[in-house]
Short mmCIF file of C-alpha atoms and ligand atoms in Angstrom, two decimals:
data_model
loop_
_atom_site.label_atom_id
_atom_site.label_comp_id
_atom_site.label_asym_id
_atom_site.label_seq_id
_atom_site.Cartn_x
_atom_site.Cartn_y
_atom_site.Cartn_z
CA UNK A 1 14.50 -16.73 7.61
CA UNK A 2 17.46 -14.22 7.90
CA UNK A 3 20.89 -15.53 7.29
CA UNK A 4 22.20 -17.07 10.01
CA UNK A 5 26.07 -16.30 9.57
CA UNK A 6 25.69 -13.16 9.71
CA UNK A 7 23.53 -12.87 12.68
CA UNK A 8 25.70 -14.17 15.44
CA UNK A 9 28.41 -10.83 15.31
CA UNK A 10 25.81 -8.43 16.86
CA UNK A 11 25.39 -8.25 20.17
CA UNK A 12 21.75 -6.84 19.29
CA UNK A 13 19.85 -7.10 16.49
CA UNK A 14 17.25 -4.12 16.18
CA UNK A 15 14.20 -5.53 14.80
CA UNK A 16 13.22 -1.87 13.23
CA UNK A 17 15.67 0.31 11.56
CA UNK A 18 14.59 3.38 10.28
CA UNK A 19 16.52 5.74 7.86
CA UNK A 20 16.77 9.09 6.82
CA UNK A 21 18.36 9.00 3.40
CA UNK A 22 20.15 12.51 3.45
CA UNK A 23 23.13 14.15 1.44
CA UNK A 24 22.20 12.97 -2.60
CA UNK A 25 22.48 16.46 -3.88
CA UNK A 26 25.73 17.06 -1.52
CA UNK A 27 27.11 13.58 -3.37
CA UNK A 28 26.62 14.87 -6.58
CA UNK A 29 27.98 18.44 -6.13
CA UNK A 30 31.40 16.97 -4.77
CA UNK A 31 31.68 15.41 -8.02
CA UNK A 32 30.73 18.16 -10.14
CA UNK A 33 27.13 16.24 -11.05
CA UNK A 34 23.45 17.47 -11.46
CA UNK A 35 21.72 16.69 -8.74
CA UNK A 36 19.56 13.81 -9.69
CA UNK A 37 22.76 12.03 -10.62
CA UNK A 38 23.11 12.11 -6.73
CA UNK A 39 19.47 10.92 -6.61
CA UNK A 40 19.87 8.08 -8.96
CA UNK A 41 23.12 6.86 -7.02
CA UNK A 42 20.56 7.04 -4.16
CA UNK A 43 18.32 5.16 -5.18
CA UNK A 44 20.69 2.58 -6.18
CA UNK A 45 22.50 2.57 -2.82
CA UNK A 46 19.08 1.93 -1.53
CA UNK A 47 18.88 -1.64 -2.94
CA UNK A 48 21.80 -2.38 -2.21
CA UNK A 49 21.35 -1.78 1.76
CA UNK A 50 17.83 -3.26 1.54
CA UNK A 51 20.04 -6.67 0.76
CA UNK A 52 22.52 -6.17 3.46
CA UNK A 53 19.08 -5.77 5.73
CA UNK A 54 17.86 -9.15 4.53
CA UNK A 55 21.33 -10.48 5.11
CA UNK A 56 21.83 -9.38 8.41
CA UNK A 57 18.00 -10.15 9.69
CA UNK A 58 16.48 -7.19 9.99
CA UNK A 59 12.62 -7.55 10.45
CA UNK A 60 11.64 -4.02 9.32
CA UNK A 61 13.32 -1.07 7.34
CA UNK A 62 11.38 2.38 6.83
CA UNK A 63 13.30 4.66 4.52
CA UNK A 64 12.72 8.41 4.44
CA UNK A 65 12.48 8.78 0.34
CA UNK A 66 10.25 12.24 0.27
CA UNK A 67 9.10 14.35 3.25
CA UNK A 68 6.14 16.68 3.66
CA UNK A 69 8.55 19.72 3.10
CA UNK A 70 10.33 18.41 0.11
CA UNK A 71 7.37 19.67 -2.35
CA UNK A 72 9.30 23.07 -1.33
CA UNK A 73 12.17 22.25 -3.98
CA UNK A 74 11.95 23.38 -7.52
CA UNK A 75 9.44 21.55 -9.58
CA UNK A 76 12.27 19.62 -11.66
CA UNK A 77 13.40 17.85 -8.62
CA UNK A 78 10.15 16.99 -7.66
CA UNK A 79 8.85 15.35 -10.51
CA UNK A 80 12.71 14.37 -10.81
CA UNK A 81 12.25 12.03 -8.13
CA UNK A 82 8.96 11.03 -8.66
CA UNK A 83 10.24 9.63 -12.22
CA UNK A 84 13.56 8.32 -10.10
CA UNK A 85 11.20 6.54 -7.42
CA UNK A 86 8.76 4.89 -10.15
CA UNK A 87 11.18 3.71 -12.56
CA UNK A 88 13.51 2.04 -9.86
CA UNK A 89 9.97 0.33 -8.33
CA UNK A 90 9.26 -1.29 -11.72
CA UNK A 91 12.82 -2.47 -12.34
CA UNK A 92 13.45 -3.93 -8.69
CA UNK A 93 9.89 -4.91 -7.46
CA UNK A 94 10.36 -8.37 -8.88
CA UNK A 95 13.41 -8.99 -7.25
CA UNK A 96 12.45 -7.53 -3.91
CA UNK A 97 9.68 -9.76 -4.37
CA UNK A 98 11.90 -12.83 -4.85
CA UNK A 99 14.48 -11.81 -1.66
CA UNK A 100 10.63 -11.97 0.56
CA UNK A 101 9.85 -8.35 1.28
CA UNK A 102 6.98 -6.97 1.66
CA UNK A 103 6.38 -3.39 0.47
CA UNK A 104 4.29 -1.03 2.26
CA UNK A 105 3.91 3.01 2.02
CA UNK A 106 3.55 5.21 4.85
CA UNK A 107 2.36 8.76 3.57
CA UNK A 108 -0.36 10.18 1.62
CA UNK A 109 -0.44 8.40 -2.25
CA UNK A 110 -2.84 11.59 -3.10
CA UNK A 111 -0.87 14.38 -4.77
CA UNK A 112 1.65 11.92 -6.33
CA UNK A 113 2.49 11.74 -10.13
CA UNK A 114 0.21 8.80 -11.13
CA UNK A 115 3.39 6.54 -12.12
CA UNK A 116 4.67 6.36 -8.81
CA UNK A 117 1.36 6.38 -7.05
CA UNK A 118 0.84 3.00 -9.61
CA UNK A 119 3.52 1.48 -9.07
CA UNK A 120 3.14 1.88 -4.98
CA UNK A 121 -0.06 0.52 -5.06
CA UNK A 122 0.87 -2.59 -7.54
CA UNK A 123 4.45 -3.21 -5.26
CA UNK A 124 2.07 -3.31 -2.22
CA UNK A 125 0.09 -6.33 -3.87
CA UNK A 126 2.82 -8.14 -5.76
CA UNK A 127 4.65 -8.39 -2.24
CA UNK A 128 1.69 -8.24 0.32
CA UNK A 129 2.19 -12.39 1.37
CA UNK A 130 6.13 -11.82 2.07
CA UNK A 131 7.37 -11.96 5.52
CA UNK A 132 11.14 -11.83 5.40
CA UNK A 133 11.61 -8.02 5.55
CA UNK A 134 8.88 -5.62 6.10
CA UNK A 135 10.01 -2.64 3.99
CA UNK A 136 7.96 1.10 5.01
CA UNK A 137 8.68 3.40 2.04
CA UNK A 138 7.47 6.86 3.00
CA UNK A 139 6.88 8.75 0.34
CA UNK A 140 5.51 12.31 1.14
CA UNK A 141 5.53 11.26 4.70
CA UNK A 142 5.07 13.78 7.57
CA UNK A 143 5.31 12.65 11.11
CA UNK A 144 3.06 15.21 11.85
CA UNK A 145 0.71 14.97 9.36
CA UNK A 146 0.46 11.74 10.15
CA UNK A 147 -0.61 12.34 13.89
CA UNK A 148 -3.12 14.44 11.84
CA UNK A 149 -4.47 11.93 10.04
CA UNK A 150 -4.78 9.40 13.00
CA UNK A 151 -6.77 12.44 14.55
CA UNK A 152 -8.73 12.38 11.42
CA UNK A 153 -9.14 8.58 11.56
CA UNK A 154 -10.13 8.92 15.67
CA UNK A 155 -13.07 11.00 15.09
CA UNK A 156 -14.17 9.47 11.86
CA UNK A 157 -14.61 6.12 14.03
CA UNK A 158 -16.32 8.24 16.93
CA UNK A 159 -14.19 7.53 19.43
CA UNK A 160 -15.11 8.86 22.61
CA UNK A 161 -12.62 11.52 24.02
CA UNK A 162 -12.10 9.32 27.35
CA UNK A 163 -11.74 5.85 25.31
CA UNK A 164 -8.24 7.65 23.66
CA UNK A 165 -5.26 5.83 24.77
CA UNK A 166 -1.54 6.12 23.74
CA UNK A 167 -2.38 2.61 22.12
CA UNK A 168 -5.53 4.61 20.26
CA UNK A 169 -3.07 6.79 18.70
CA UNK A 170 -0.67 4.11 18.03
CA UNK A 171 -3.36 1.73 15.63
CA UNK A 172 -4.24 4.80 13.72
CA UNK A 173 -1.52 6.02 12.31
CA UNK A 174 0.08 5.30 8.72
CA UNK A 175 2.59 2.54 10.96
CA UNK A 176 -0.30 0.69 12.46
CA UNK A 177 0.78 -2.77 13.39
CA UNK A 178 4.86 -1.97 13.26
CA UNK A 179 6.81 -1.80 16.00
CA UNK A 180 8.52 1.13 16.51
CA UNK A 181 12.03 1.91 15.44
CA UNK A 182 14.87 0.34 17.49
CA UNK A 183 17.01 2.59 15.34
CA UNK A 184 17.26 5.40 13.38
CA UNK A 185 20.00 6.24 11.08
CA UNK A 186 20.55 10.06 9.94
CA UNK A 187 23.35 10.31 7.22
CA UNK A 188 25.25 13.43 5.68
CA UNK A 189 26.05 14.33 8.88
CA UNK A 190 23.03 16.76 9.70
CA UNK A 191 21.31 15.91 13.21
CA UNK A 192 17.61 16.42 13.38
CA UNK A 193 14.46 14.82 12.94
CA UNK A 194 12.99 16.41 9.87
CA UNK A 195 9.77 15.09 10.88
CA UNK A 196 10.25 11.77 10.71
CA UNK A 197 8.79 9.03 12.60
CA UNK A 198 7.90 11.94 15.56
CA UNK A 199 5.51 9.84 17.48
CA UNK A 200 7.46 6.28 16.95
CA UNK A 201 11.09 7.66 17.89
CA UNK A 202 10.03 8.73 20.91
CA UNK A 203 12.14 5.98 22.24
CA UNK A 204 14.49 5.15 19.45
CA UNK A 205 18.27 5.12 19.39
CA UNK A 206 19.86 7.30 17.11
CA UNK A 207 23.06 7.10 14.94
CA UNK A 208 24.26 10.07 12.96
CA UNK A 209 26.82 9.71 10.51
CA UNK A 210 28.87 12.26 8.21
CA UNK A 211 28.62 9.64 5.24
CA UNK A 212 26.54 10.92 2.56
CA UNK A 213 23.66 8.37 1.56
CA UNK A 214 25.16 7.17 -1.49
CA UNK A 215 28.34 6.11 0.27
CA UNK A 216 26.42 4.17 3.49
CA UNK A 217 26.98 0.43 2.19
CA UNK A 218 26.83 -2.31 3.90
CA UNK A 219 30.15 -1.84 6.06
CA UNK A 220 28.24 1.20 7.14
CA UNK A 221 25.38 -0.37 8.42
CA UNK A 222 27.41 -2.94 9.78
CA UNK A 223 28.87 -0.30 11.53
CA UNK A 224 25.79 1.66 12.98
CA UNK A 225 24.19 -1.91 13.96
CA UNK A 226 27.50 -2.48 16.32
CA UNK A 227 27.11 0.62 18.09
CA UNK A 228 23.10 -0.25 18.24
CA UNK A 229 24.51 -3.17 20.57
CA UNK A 230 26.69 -0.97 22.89
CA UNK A 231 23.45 1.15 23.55
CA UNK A 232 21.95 0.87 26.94
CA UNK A 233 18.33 1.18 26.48
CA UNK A 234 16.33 1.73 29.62
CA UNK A 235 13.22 3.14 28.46
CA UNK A 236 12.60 5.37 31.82
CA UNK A 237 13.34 2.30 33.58
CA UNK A 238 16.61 0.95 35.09
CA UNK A 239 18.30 -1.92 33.07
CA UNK A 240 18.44 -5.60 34.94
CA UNK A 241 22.16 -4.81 35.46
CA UNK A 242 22.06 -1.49 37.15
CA UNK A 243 19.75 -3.36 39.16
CA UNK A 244 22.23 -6.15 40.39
CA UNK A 245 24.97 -3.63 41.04
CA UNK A 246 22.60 -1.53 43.23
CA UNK A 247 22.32 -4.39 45.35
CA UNK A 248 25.24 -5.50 45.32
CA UNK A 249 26.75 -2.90 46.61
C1 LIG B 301 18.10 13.33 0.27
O1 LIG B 301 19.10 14.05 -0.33
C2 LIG B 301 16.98 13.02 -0.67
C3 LIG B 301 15.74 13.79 -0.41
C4 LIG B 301 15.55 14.62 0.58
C5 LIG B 301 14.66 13.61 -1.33
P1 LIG B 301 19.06 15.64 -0.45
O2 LIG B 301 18.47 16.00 -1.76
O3 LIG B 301 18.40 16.26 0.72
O4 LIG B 301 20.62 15.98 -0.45
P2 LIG B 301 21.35 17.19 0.25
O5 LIG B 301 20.89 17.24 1.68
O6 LIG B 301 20.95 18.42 -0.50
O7 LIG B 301 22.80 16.88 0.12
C1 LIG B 302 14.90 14.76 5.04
O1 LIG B 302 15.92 15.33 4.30
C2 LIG B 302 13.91 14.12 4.13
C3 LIG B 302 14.38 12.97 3.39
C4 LIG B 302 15.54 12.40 3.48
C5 LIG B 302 13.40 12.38 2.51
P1 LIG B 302 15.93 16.88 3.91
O2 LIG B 302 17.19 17.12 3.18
O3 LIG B 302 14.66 17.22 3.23
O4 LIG B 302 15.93 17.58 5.34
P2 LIG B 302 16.30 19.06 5.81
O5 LIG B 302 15.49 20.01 4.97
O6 LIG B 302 17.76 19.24 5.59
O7 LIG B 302 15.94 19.09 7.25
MG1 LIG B 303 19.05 16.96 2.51
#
């Protein structure tokens, strides 16, 4: 159960907030720091906002922690954040596990450093019965590779061309069985996708902010959750109150 106190200041609660975790390296070069210094201070920032998620009652986070694109960096920041990822899993699983949350990984595990792809796997057992925050971790996550796989997945099963439905797509990809984001927080101030979440966003809100990841705390999210609620969300539709106006006048 999420914490009641804090629930009642939002106007709306999304259910799903996803995040792209942008601006370590920027972090670290204001200070004069090698960029996995900026890395590390990401990573910690990260637990720290997955509490302030449990706090406020979020149902599901999915972090952006390594794209498709990032094997393009040097090899030292690659297996840089490999080592990063895996060592901060073994430290914090058990206490994720004792807050309720449930790890899961969207991505493909193959081409990972066998640490990290171990300590996915054994986070995604330790924590598969918890219920209290669903947390996606994609880890060299594409959102179009993943439409690729679903493909993959679509004619593996045989599905006839005229049985595919938007709801086909939907159960085959890496996010089967999560709702899509209600949110989606950029940071570091850039404004694009990336590739993230491409099919799921389609209907998303999104919040850009010029803090760099390691700075967005809790205030922060407090912040983008607040301007979540002034959002009018229509979907293609009209909302019930533009309705009542029409008629009104
Ligand atoms: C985000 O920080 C972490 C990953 C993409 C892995 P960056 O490393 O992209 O930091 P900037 O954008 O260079 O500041
Ligand atoms: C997006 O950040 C990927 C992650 C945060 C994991 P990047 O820093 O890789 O994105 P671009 O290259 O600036 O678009
Ligand atoms: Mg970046």
């Amino acid at each position: 159960m999420a914490d009641q106190s804090e629930v009642p200041q939002f106007k709306a609660l999304p259910a799903h907030i996803a995040i792209i975790m942008d601006g370590n390296g920027r972090w670290a070069a204001a200070r004069h720091l090698p960029r996995m210094a900026g890395h590390r201070e990401g990573t910690e920032n990260l637990r720290r906002v997955i509490t302030a998620c449990v706090e406020f009652g979020i149902e599901y986070l999915t972090i952006y922690a390594f794209s498709t694109e990032n094997w393009k960096r040097p090899k030292d920041e690659v297996s840089g954040l490999m080592q990063i990822m895996a060592d901060a899993l073994e430290k914090e699983v058990g206490e994720l596990n004792k807050q309720g949350v449930r790890i899961n990984h969207i991505g493909r595990l193959e081409k990972l450093d066998v640490p990290l792809r171990q300590g996915i796997i054994n986070a995604v057992e330790l924590t598969k019965n918890n219920d209290r925050l669903i947390l996606n971790v994609a880890w060299n996550y594409g959102g179009r590779d993943e439409i690729v796989y679903a493909v993959q997945e679509i004619v593996k099963k045989g599905i006839k061309p005229e049985e595919i439905t938007e709801v086909t797509i939907t159960e085959n990809l890496f996010t089967r069985g999560i709702p899509d984001p209600d949110l989606v927080i950029r940071t570091s101030g850039e404004q694009r996708i990336s590739n993230f979440l491409t099919w799921q966003s389609a209907y998303s809100e999104w919040y850009f902010t010029e803090t760099l990841w390691p700075d967005f705390d809790k205030e922060e999210l407090r912040k983008a959750i607040i301007d979540f609620g002034s959002r009018n969300r229509r979907f293609g539709g009209r909302t019930a109150e533009e309705e009542k106006k029409q008629y009104a006048g």
